[in-house]
Amino acid sequence: MRRKQQIPIIYEDEYILVCEKPAGMPVQSDHSRDMDVETAIKHQLYEKQQGEEEPYLTAVHRLDRPVGGLMVFARTKEAAATLSEQIQKHEFEKCYQAVVCGALPDDFGTFEDYLLRDGKTNTSSVVKKGTKGAKKAILDYEMIDEIETKEGVLSWVLIMLETGRHHQIRVQFASRHLPLYGDTKYNPAYRNTKKKYMQLGLYSTRLAFDHPKTGERMVFKTEPQGEAFDKMDVEAF
């Protein structure tokens, strides 16, 4: 039997639920058979409601397994459709904080690339425009801090996603020789690590969207967590 884990719920009503996903936990059930966020929250809701029917809950966006932070789930099919439409129209704001290895060339900037996903290796790469299957990826960034460590320069970055591609932040920074701290897929320094699990220096720290029923603008914020952010000795942004 899979071990239950309590997921911190930040906000909930009959239409949506906002939680803080633990780093290292899959959003939905996968081949690992490890407990996933969606199933864990369903258990929590079921126990709280003491109902006979399984509660409806579905993720409307994703976070990579190594990434922690804020996520929103829909509790009705109508809410899921409305939130998904906001994502498609770029009305759903997703902000992250990251720790990258290296010094950024500018304090502010925009990365625009075309990414191609490889399903066999579960990785993505930057390719030329026009490559079959490639999707446009855009993000804006702002440097928050930079420190010198025995491992080299580490930069703390605020990232605003305009698109939501597979491994987008990780790939776009790595392609510019600024891989994320602890990234065993895209950072050469960690590919052969003997650690069973590395905390990725990436955290979902802000979500903003219109409530699917009331239309009210909802904004949620949290502090980044993990080894990388401990190194940067950060406070809430």
PDB file of C-alpha atoms in Angstrom:
ATOM      1  CA  MET A   1       0.000   0.000   0.000  1.00  0.00           C
ATOM      2  CA  ARG A   2       1.283   3.478  -0.874  1.00  0.00           C
ATOM      3  CA  ARG A   3       2.107   5.640   2.112  1.00  0.00           C
ATOM      4  CA  LYS A   4      -0.231   8.584   2.638  1.00  0.00           C
ATOM      5  CA  GLN A   5       1.219  12.062   2.833  1.00  0.00           C
ATOM      6  CA  GLN A   6      -0.572  15.196   3.977  1.00  0.00           C
ATOM      7  CA  ILE A   7      -0.412  17.914   1.326  1.00  0.00           C
ATOM      8  CA  PRO A   8      -0.517  21.520   2.617  1.00  0.00           C
ATOM      9  CA  ILE A   9      -3.766  23.058   1.334  1.00  0.00           C
ATOM     10  CA  ILE A  10      -3.518  26.840   0.984  1.00  0.00           C
ATOM     11  CA  TYR A  11      -7.080  27.544  -0.142  1.00  0.00           C
ATOM     12  CA  GLU A  12     -10.181  25.580  -1.073  1.00  0.00           C
ATOM     13  CA  ASP A  13     -13.809  26.113  -1.955  1.00  0.00           C
ATOM     14  CA  GLU A  14     -16.317  24.052  -3.928  1.00  0.00           C
ATOM     15  CA  TYR A  15     -14.695  24.986  -7.272  1.00  0.00           C
ATOM     16  CA  ILE A  16     -10.914  25.104  -6.763  1.00  0.00           C
ATOM     17  CA  LEU A  17      -8.174  23.932  -4.427  1.00  0.00           C
ATOM     18  CA  VAL A  18      -4.715  25.484  -4.141  1.00  0.00           C
ATOM     19  CA  CYS A  19      -1.959  23.450  -2.506  1.00  0.00           C
ATOM     20  CA  GLU A  20       1.798  23.486  -2.014  1.00  0.00           C
ATOM     21  CA  LYS A  21       3.237  20.481  -3.826  1.00  0.00           C
ATOM     22  CA  PRO A  22       6.177  18.791  -2.080  1.00  0.00           C
ATOM     23  CA  ALA A  23       9.340  18.586  -4.200  1.00  0.00           C
ATOM     24  CA  GLY A  24      10.011  15.031  -5.358  1.00  0.00           C
ATOM     25  CA  MET A  25       6.361  13.999  -5.512  1.00  0.00           C
ATOM     26  CA  PRO A  26       4.598  13.358  -8.843  1.00  0.00           C
ATOM     27  CA  VAL A  27       1.481  15.404  -9.612  1.00  0.00           C
ATOM     28  CA  GLN A  28      -0.434  12.374 -10.870  1.00  0.00           C
ATOM     29  CA  SER A  29       0.034   8.614 -10.737  1.00  0.00           C
ATOM     30  CA  ASP A  30       2.960   7.375 -12.827  1.00  0.00           C
ATOM     31  CA  HIS A  31       5.067   4.248 -13.430  1.00  0.00           C
ATOM     32  CA  SER A  32       6.905   4.709 -10.114  1.00  0.00           C
ATOM     33  CA  ARG A  33       3.731   3.846  -8.153  1.00  0.00           C
ATOM     34  CA  ASP A  34       4.794   6.452  -5.579  1.00  0.00           C
ATOM     35  CA  MET A  35       2.056   8.426  -3.880  1.00  0.00           C
ATOM     36  CA  ASP A  36       1.064  11.386  -6.064  1.00  0.00           C
ATOM     37  CA  VAL A  37      -0.338  14.786  -5.133  1.00  0.00           C
ATOM     38  CA  GLU A  38      -3.728  14.329  -6.774  1.00  0.00           C
ATOM     39  CA  THR A  39      -4.404  11.003  -5.050  1.00  0.00           C
ATOM     40  CA  ALA A  40      -3.165  12.268  -1.676  1.00  0.00           C
ATOM     41  CA  ILE A  41      -5.467  15.295  -1.793  1.00  0.00           C
ATOM     42  CA  LYS A  42      -8.431  13.130  -2.816  1.00  0.00           C
ATOM     43  CA  HIS A  43      -7.791  11.014   0.282  1.00  0.00           C
ATOM     44  CA  GLN A  44      -7.669  14.145   2.438  1.00  0.00           C
ATOM     45  CA  LEU A  45     -10.933  15.488   0.992  1.00  0.00           C
ATOM     46  CA  TYR A  46     -12.657  12.115   1.275  1.00  0.00           C
ATOM     47  CA  GLU A  47     -11.692  11.733   4.934  1.00  0.00           C
ATOM     48  CA  LYS A  48     -12.750  15.296   5.743  1.00  0.00           C
ATOM     49  CA  GLN A  49     -16.087  15.055   3.932  1.00  0.00           C
ATOM     50  CA  GLN A  50     -16.765  11.516   5.179  1.00  0.00           C
ATOM     51  CA  GLY A  51     -18.610  10.915   1.942  1.00  0.00           C
ATOM     52  CA  GLU A  52     -19.236   7.756  -0.022  1.00  0.00           C
ATOM     53  CA  GLU A  53     -18.276   9.170  -3.400  1.00  0.00           C
ATOM     54  CA  GLU A  54     -14.738   9.944  -4.495  1.00  0.00           C
ATOM     55  CA  PRO A  55     -14.346  13.742  -4.783  1.00  0.00           C
ATOM     56  CA  TYR A  56     -13.750  15.212  -8.232  1.00  0.00           C
ATOM     57  CA  LEU A  57     -10.280  16.721  -8.514  1.00  0.00           C
ATOM     58  CA  THR A  58      -8.109  17.347 -11.534  1.00  0.00           C
ATOM     59  CA  ALA A  59      -4.851  19.199 -12.173  1.00  0.00           C
ATOM     60  CA  VAL A  60      -5.101  22.026 -14.705  1.00  0.00           C
ATOM     61  CA  HIS A  61      -1.334  22.575 -14.916  1.00  0.00           C
ATOM     62  CA  ARG A  62       1.773  20.578 -14.041  1.00  0.00           C
ATOM     63  CA  LEU A  63       4.968  20.816 -12.050  1.00  0.00           C
ATOM     64  CA  ASP A  64       7.917  18.536 -12.778  1.00  0.00           C
ATOM     65  CA  ARG A  65       8.396  15.903 -10.085  1.00  0.00           C
ATOM     66  CA  PRO A  66      11.557  17.555  -8.623  1.00  0.00           C
ATOM     67  CA  VAL A  67       9.789  20.944  -8.435  1.00  0.00           C
ATOM     68  CA  GLY A  68       7.811  22.064  -5.397  1.00  0.00           C
ATOM     69  CA  GLY A  69       5.403  24.925  -4.884  1.00  0.00           C
ATOM     70  CA  LEU A  70       1.945  26.239  -5.606  1.00  0.00           C
ATOM     71  CA  MET A  71      -0.526  24.337  -7.755  1.00  0.00           C
ATOM     72  CA  VAL A  72      -4.239  24.763  -8.408  1.00  0.00           C
ATOM     73  CA  PHE A  73      -6.670  21.898  -8.901  1.00  0.00           C
ATOM     74  CA  ALA A  74     -10.207  22.125 -10.245  1.00  0.00           C
ATOM     75  CA  ARG A  75     -13.014  20.543  -8.231  1.00  0.00           C
ATOM     76  CA  THR A  76     -15.604  20.584 -11.030  1.00  0.00           C
ATOM     77  CA  LYS A  77     -15.398  19.897 -14.752  1.00  0.00           C
ATOM     78  CA  GLU A  78     -16.655  23.411 -15.458  1.00  0.00           C
ATOM     79  CA  ALA A  79     -13.918  24.960 -13.310  1.00  0.00           C
ATOM     80  CA  ALA A  80     -11.305  22.828 -15.072  1.00  0.00           C
ATOM     81  CA  ALA A  81     -12.491  24.042 -18.475  1.00  0.00           C
ATOM     82  CA  THR A  82     -12.494  27.705 -17.390  1.00  0.00           C
ATOM     83  CA  LEU A  83      -9.009  27.551 -15.861  1.00  0.00           C
ATOM     84  CA  SER A  84      -7.634  25.673 -18.873  1.00  0.00           C
ATOM     85  CA  GLU A  85      -9.028  28.404 -21.136  1.00  0.00           C
ATOM     86  CA  GLN A  86      -7.244  31.054 -19.048  1.00  0.00           C
ATOM     87  CA  ILE A  87      -3.991  29.136 -19.465  1.00  0.00           C
ATOM     88  CA  GLN A  88      -4.478  28.960 -23.236  1.00  0.00           C
ATOM     89  CA  LYS A  89      -5.154  32.717 -23.380  1.00  0.00           C
ATOM     90  CA  HIS A  90      -2.122  33.512 -21.163  1.00  0.00           C
ATOM     91  CA  GLU A  91      -4.396  34.982 -18.471  1.00  0.00           C
ATOM     92  CA  PHE A  92      -3.141  32.509 -15.863  1.00  0.00           C
ATOM     93  CA  GLU A  93       0.075  33.841 -14.303  1.00  0.00           C
ATOM     94  CA  LYS A  94       2.780  31.446 -13.116  1.00  0.00           C
ATOM     95  CA  CYS A  95       5.909  32.744 -11.408  1.00  0.00           C
ATOM     96  CA  TYR A  96       8.844  30.720 -10.179  1.00  0.00           C
ATOM     97  CA  GLN A  97      12.030  31.328  -8.275  1.00  0.00           C
ATOM     98  CA  ALA A  98      15.159  29.486  -9.306  1.00  0.00           C
ATOM     99  CA  VAL A  99      18.789  29.139  -8.364  1.00  0.00           C
ATOM    100  CA  VAL A 100      20.999  28.765 -11.429  1.00  0.00           C
ATOM    101  CA  CYS A 101      24.689  27.952 -11.683  1.00  0.00           C
ATOM    102  CA  GLY A 102      26.477  30.888 -13.259  1.00  0.00           C
ATOM    103  CA  ALA A 103      26.218  34.641 -13.648  1.00  0.00           C
ATOM    104  CA  LEU A 104      23.377  36.100 -15.707  1.00  0.00           C
ATOM    105  CA  PRO A 105      24.468  38.462 -18.502  1.00  0.00           C
ATOM    106  CA  ASP A 106      21.743  40.995 -17.624  1.00  0.00           C
ATOM    107  CA  ASP A 107      19.568  41.785 -14.615  1.00  0.00           C
ATOM    108  CA  PHE A 108      16.396  41.542 -16.728  1.00  0.00           C
ATOM    109  CA  GLY A 109      15.693  39.632 -19.900  1.00  0.00           C
ATOM    110  CA  THR A 110      13.514  37.425 -22.080  1.00  0.00           C
ATOM    111  CA  PHE A 111      14.367  33.969 -23.392  1.00  0.00           C
ATOM    112  CA  GLU A 112      12.616  32.910 -26.591  1.00  0.00           C
ATOM    113  CA  ASP A 113      13.339  29.493 -28.091  1.00  0.00           C
ATOM    114  CA  TYR A 114      11.820  26.530 -29.874  1.00  0.00           C
ATOM    115  CA  LEU A 115      11.783  23.332 -27.826  1.00  0.00           C
ATOM    116  CA  LEU A 116      11.501  19.754 -29.027  1.00  0.00           C
ATOM    117  CA  ARG A 117      10.483  17.021 -26.607  1.00  0.00           C
ATOM    118  CA  ASP A 118      12.014  13.527 -26.726  1.00  0.00           C
ATOM    119  CA  GLY A 119       9.504  11.135 -25.242  1.00  0.00           C
ATOM    120  CA  LYS A 120      12.015   8.268 -25.061  1.00  0.00           C
ATOM    121  CA  THR A 121      14.409  10.130 -22.767  1.00  0.00           C
ATOM    122  CA  ASN A 122      11.813  12.437 -21.173  1.00  0.00           C
ATOM    123  CA  THR A 123      13.937  15.472 -22.042  1.00  0.00           C
ATOM    124  CA  SER A 124      13.564  18.541 -24.242  1.00  0.00           C
ATOM    125  CA  SER A 125      16.110  20.501 -26.238  1.00  0.00           C
ATOM    126  CA  VAL A 126      16.409  23.858 -27.975  1.00  0.00           C
ATOM    127  CA  VAL A 127      16.134  23.476 -31.762  1.00  0.00           C
ATOM    128  CA  LYS A 128      15.894  25.707 -34.799  1.00  0.00           C
ATOM    129  CA  LYS A 129      12.627  27.413 -35.705  1.00  0.00           C
ATOM    130  CA  GLY A 130      10.686  25.268 -38.139  1.00  0.00           C
ATOM    131  CA  THR A 131      11.858  21.960 -36.693  1.00  0.00           C
ATOM    132  CA  LYS A 132       9.029  19.447 -36.936  1.00  0.00           C
ATOM    133  CA  GLY A 133       7.225  19.105 -33.620  1.00  0.00           C
ATOM    134  CA  ALA A 134       9.006  22.032 -31.971  1.00  0.00           C
ATOM    135  CA  LYS A 135       7.012  24.472 -29.842  1.00  0.00           C
ATOM    136  CA  LYS A 136       7.743  28.111 -29.077  1.00  0.00           C
ATOM    137  CA  ALA A 137       8.831  28.810 -25.504  1.00  0.00           C
ATOM    138  CA  ILE A 138       8.997  32.263 -23.891  1.00  0.00           C
ATOM    139  CA  LEU A 139       9.907  33.364 -20.382  1.00  0.00           C
ATOM    140  CA  ASP A 140      10.904  36.619 -18.701  1.00  0.00           C
ATOM    141  CA  TYR A 141      13.405  36.751 -15.867  1.00  0.00           C
ATOM    142  CA  GLU A 142      14.669  39.164 -13.250  1.00  0.00           C
ATOM    143  CA  MET A 143      17.823  38.621 -11.202  1.00  0.00           C
ATOM    144  CA  ILE A 144      17.223  38.899  -7.453  1.00  0.00           C
ATOM    145  CA  ASP A 145      20.667  38.121  -6.073  1.00  0.00           C
ATOM    146  CA  GLU A 146      24.036  36.630  -6.930  1.00  0.00           C
ATOM    147  CA  ILE A 147      26.569  35.011  -4.611  1.00  0.00           C
ATOM    148  CA  GLU A 148      30.042  33.503  -4.943  1.00  0.00           C
ATOM    149  CA  THR A 149      30.394  29.997  -3.467  1.00  0.00           C
ATOM    150  CA  LYS A 150      33.069  27.308  -3.479  1.00  0.00           C
ATOM    151  CA  GLU A 151      31.007  25.690  -6.260  1.00  0.00           C
ATOM    152  CA  GLY A 152      31.090  28.917  -8.295  1.00  0.00           C
ATOM    153  CA  VAL A 153      28.605  31.719  -8.865  1.00  0.00           C
ATOM    154  CA  LEU A 154      24.963  31.037  -7.977  1.00  0.00           C
ATOM    155  CA  SER A 155      22.209  33.371  -9.194  1.00  0.00           C
ATOM    156  CA  TRP A 156      18.757  33.664  -7.631  1.00  0.00           C
ATOM    157  CA  VAL A 157      16.211  34.432 -10.326  1.00  0.00           C
ATOM    158  CA  LEU A 158      12.522  35.349 -10.533  1.00  0.00           C
ATOM    159  CA  ILE A 159      10.912  33.786 -13.624  1.00  0.00           C
ATOM    160  CA  MET A 160       7.601  34.623 -15.282  1.00  0.00           C
ATOM    161  CA  LEU A 161       6.403  32.000 -17.748  1.00  0.00           C
ATOM    162  CA  GLU A 162       4.566  33.098 -20.882  1.00  0.00           C
ATOM    163  CA  THR A 163       4.320  29.520 -22.168  1.00  0.00           C
ATOM    164  CA  GLY A 164       4.306  26.209 -20.349  1.00  0.00           C
ATOM    165  CA  ARG A 165       6.470  23.750 -22.242  1.00  0.00           C
ATOM    166  CA  HIS A 166       7.988  20.472 -21.072  1.00  0.00           C
ATOM    167  CA  HIS A 167      10.979  21.246 -18.785  1.00  0.00           C
ATOM    168  CA  GLN A 168      10.912  24.767 -20.229  1.00  0.00           C
ATOM    169  CA  ILE A 169      12.738  26.701 -17.493  1.00  0.00           C
ATOM    170  CA  ARG A 170      15.329  23.979 -17.022  1.00  0.00           C
ATOM    171  CA  VAL A 171      16.072  23.666 -20.743  1.00  0.00           C
ATOM    172  CA  GLN A 172      16.110  27.361 -21.614  1.00  0.00           C
ATOM    173  CA  PHE A 173      18.558  28.238 -18.837  1.00  0.00           C
ATOM    174  CA  ALA A 174      20.746  25.175 -19.435  1.00  0.00           C
ATOM    175  CA  SER A 175      21.006  26.001 -23.153  1.00  0.00           C
ATOM    176  CA  ARG A 176      22.615  29.314 -22.127  1.00  0.00           C
ATOM    177  CA  HIS A 177      25.131  27.556 -19.852  1.00  0.00           C
ATOM    178  CA  LEU A 178      23.098  28.527 -16.777  1.00  0.00           C
ATOM    179  CA  PRO A 179      21.771  25.148 -15.595  1.00  0.00           C
ATOM    180  CA  LEU A 180      19.621  24.929 -12.495  1.00  0.00           C
ATOM    181  CA  TYR A 181      21.147  23.909  -9.196  1.00  0.00           C
ATOM    182  CA  GLY A 182      20.609  20.194  -8.560  1.00  0.00           C
ATOM    183  CA  ASP A 183      19.281  19.403 -12.050  1.00  0.00           C
ATOM    184  CA  THR A 184      20.355  15.826 -12.793  1.00  0.00           C
ATOM    185  CA  LYS A 185      18.959  15.968 -16.351  1.00  0.00           C
ATOM    186  CA  TYR A 186      20.385  19.230 -17.683  1.00  0.00           C
ATOM    187  CA  ASN A 187      23.238  20.208 -15.356  1.00  0.00           C
ATOM    188  CA  PRO A 188      26.456  18.241 -16.148  1.00  0.00           C
ATOM    189  CA  ALA A 189      27.698  18.794 -12.579  1.00  0.00           C
ATOM    190  CA  TYR A 190      24.897  16.596 -11.204  1.00  0.00           C
ATOM    191  CA  ARG A 191      24.372  13.938 -13.880  1.00  0.00           C
ATOM    192  CA  ASN A 192      26.610  11.393 -12.181  1.00  0.00           C
ATOM    193  CA  THR A 193      25.692  12.267  -8.620  1.00  0.00           C
ATOM    194  CA  LYS A 194      25.584   9.364  -6.169  1.00  0.00           C
ATOM    195  CA  LYS A 195      22.704  10.935  -4.282  1.00  0.00           C
ATOM    196  CA  LYS A 196      19.414   9.106  -4.758  1.00  0.00           C
ATOM    197  CA  TYR A 197      17.546  12.386  -5.010  1.00  0.00           C
ATOM    198  CA  MET A 198      18.644  15.972  -5.600  1.00  0.00           C
ATOM    199  CA  GLN A 199      16.431  18.920  -4.720  1.00  0.00           C
ATOM    200  CA  LEU A 200      16.042  21.026  -7.828  1.00  0.00           C
ATOM    201  CA  GLY A 201      16.604  24.758  -7.411  1.00  0.00           C
ATOM    202  CA  LEU A 202      13.173  25.648  -8.763  1.00  0.00           C
ATOM    203  CA  TYR A 203       9.967  26.507  -6.890  1.00  0.00           C
ATOM    204  CA  SER A 204       6.503  27.706  -7.917  1.00  0.00           C
ATOM    205  CA  THR A 205       6.060  30.786  -5.716  1.00  0.00           C
ATOM    206  CA  ARG A 206       3.159  32.749  -7.227  1.00  0.00           C
ATOM    207  CA  LEU A 207      -0.090  31.962  -9.039  1.00  0.00           C
ATOM    208  CA  ALA A 208      -2.700  34.448 -10.262  1.00  0.00           C
ATOM    209  CA  PHE A 209      -5.927  33.659 -12.104  1.00  0.00           C
ATOM    210  CA  ASP A 210      -9.608  34.574 -12.249  1.00  0.00           C
ATOM    211  CA  HIS A 211     -11.845  32.466 -10.045  1.00  0.00           C
ATOM    212  CA  PRO A 212     -13.768  30.154 -12.419  1.00  0.00           C
ATOM    213  CA  LYS A 213     -17.117  30.948 -10.773  1.00  0.00           C
ATOM    214  CA  THR A 214     -16.929  34.497  -9.345  1.00  0.00           C
ATOM    215  CA  GLY A 215     -14.386  36.005 -11.751  1.00  0.00           C
ATOM    216  CA  GLU A 216     -12.462  37.464  -8.783  1.00  0.00           C
ATOM    217  CA  ARG A 217      -8.723  37.755  -9.354  1.00  0.00           C
ATOM    218  CA  MET A 218      -7.052  35.241  -7.053  1.00  0.00           C
ATOM    219  CA  VAL A 219      -3.380  35.665  -6.111  1.00  0.00           C
ATOM    220  CA  PHE A 220      -1.366  33.169  -4.065  1.00  0.00           C
ATOM    221  CA  LYS A 221       2.252  33.461  -2.920  1.00  0.00           C
ATOM    222  CA  THR A 222       4.656  31.301  -0.966  1.00  0.00           C
ATOM    223  CA  GLU A 223       8.348  31.205  -0.052  1.00  0.00           C
ATOM    224  CA  PRO A 224      10.746  28.986  -2.002  1.00  0.00           C
ATOM    225  CA  GLN A 225      12.044  25.926  -0.176  1.00  0.00           C
ATOM    226  CA  GLY A 226      14.940  23.542  -0.657  1.00  0.00           C
ATOM    227  CA  GLU A 227      18.683  23.160  -0.435  1.00  0.00           C
ATOM    228  CA  ALA A 228      19.418  25.670  -3.201  1.00  0.00           C
ATOM    229  CA  PHE A 229      17.378  28.422  -1.563  1.00  0.00           C
ATOM    230  CA  ASP A 230      18.913  27.669   1.825  1.00  0.00           C
ATOM    231  CA  LYS A 231      22.262  28.360   0.212  1.00  0.00           C
ATOM    232  CA  MET A 232      21.020  31.710  -1.015  1.00  0.00           C
ATOM    233  CA  ASP A 233      19.628  32.447   2.469  1.00  0.00           C
ATOM    234  CA  VAL A 234      16.453  33.861   0.947  1.00  0.00           C
ATOM    235  CA  GLU A 235      13.460  35.501   2.519  1.00  0.00           C
ATOM    236  CA  ALA A 236       9.939  35.695   1.082  1.00  0.00           C
ATOM    237  CA  PHE A 237       9.869  37.714  -2.122  1.00  0.00           C
TER     238      PHE A 237
END
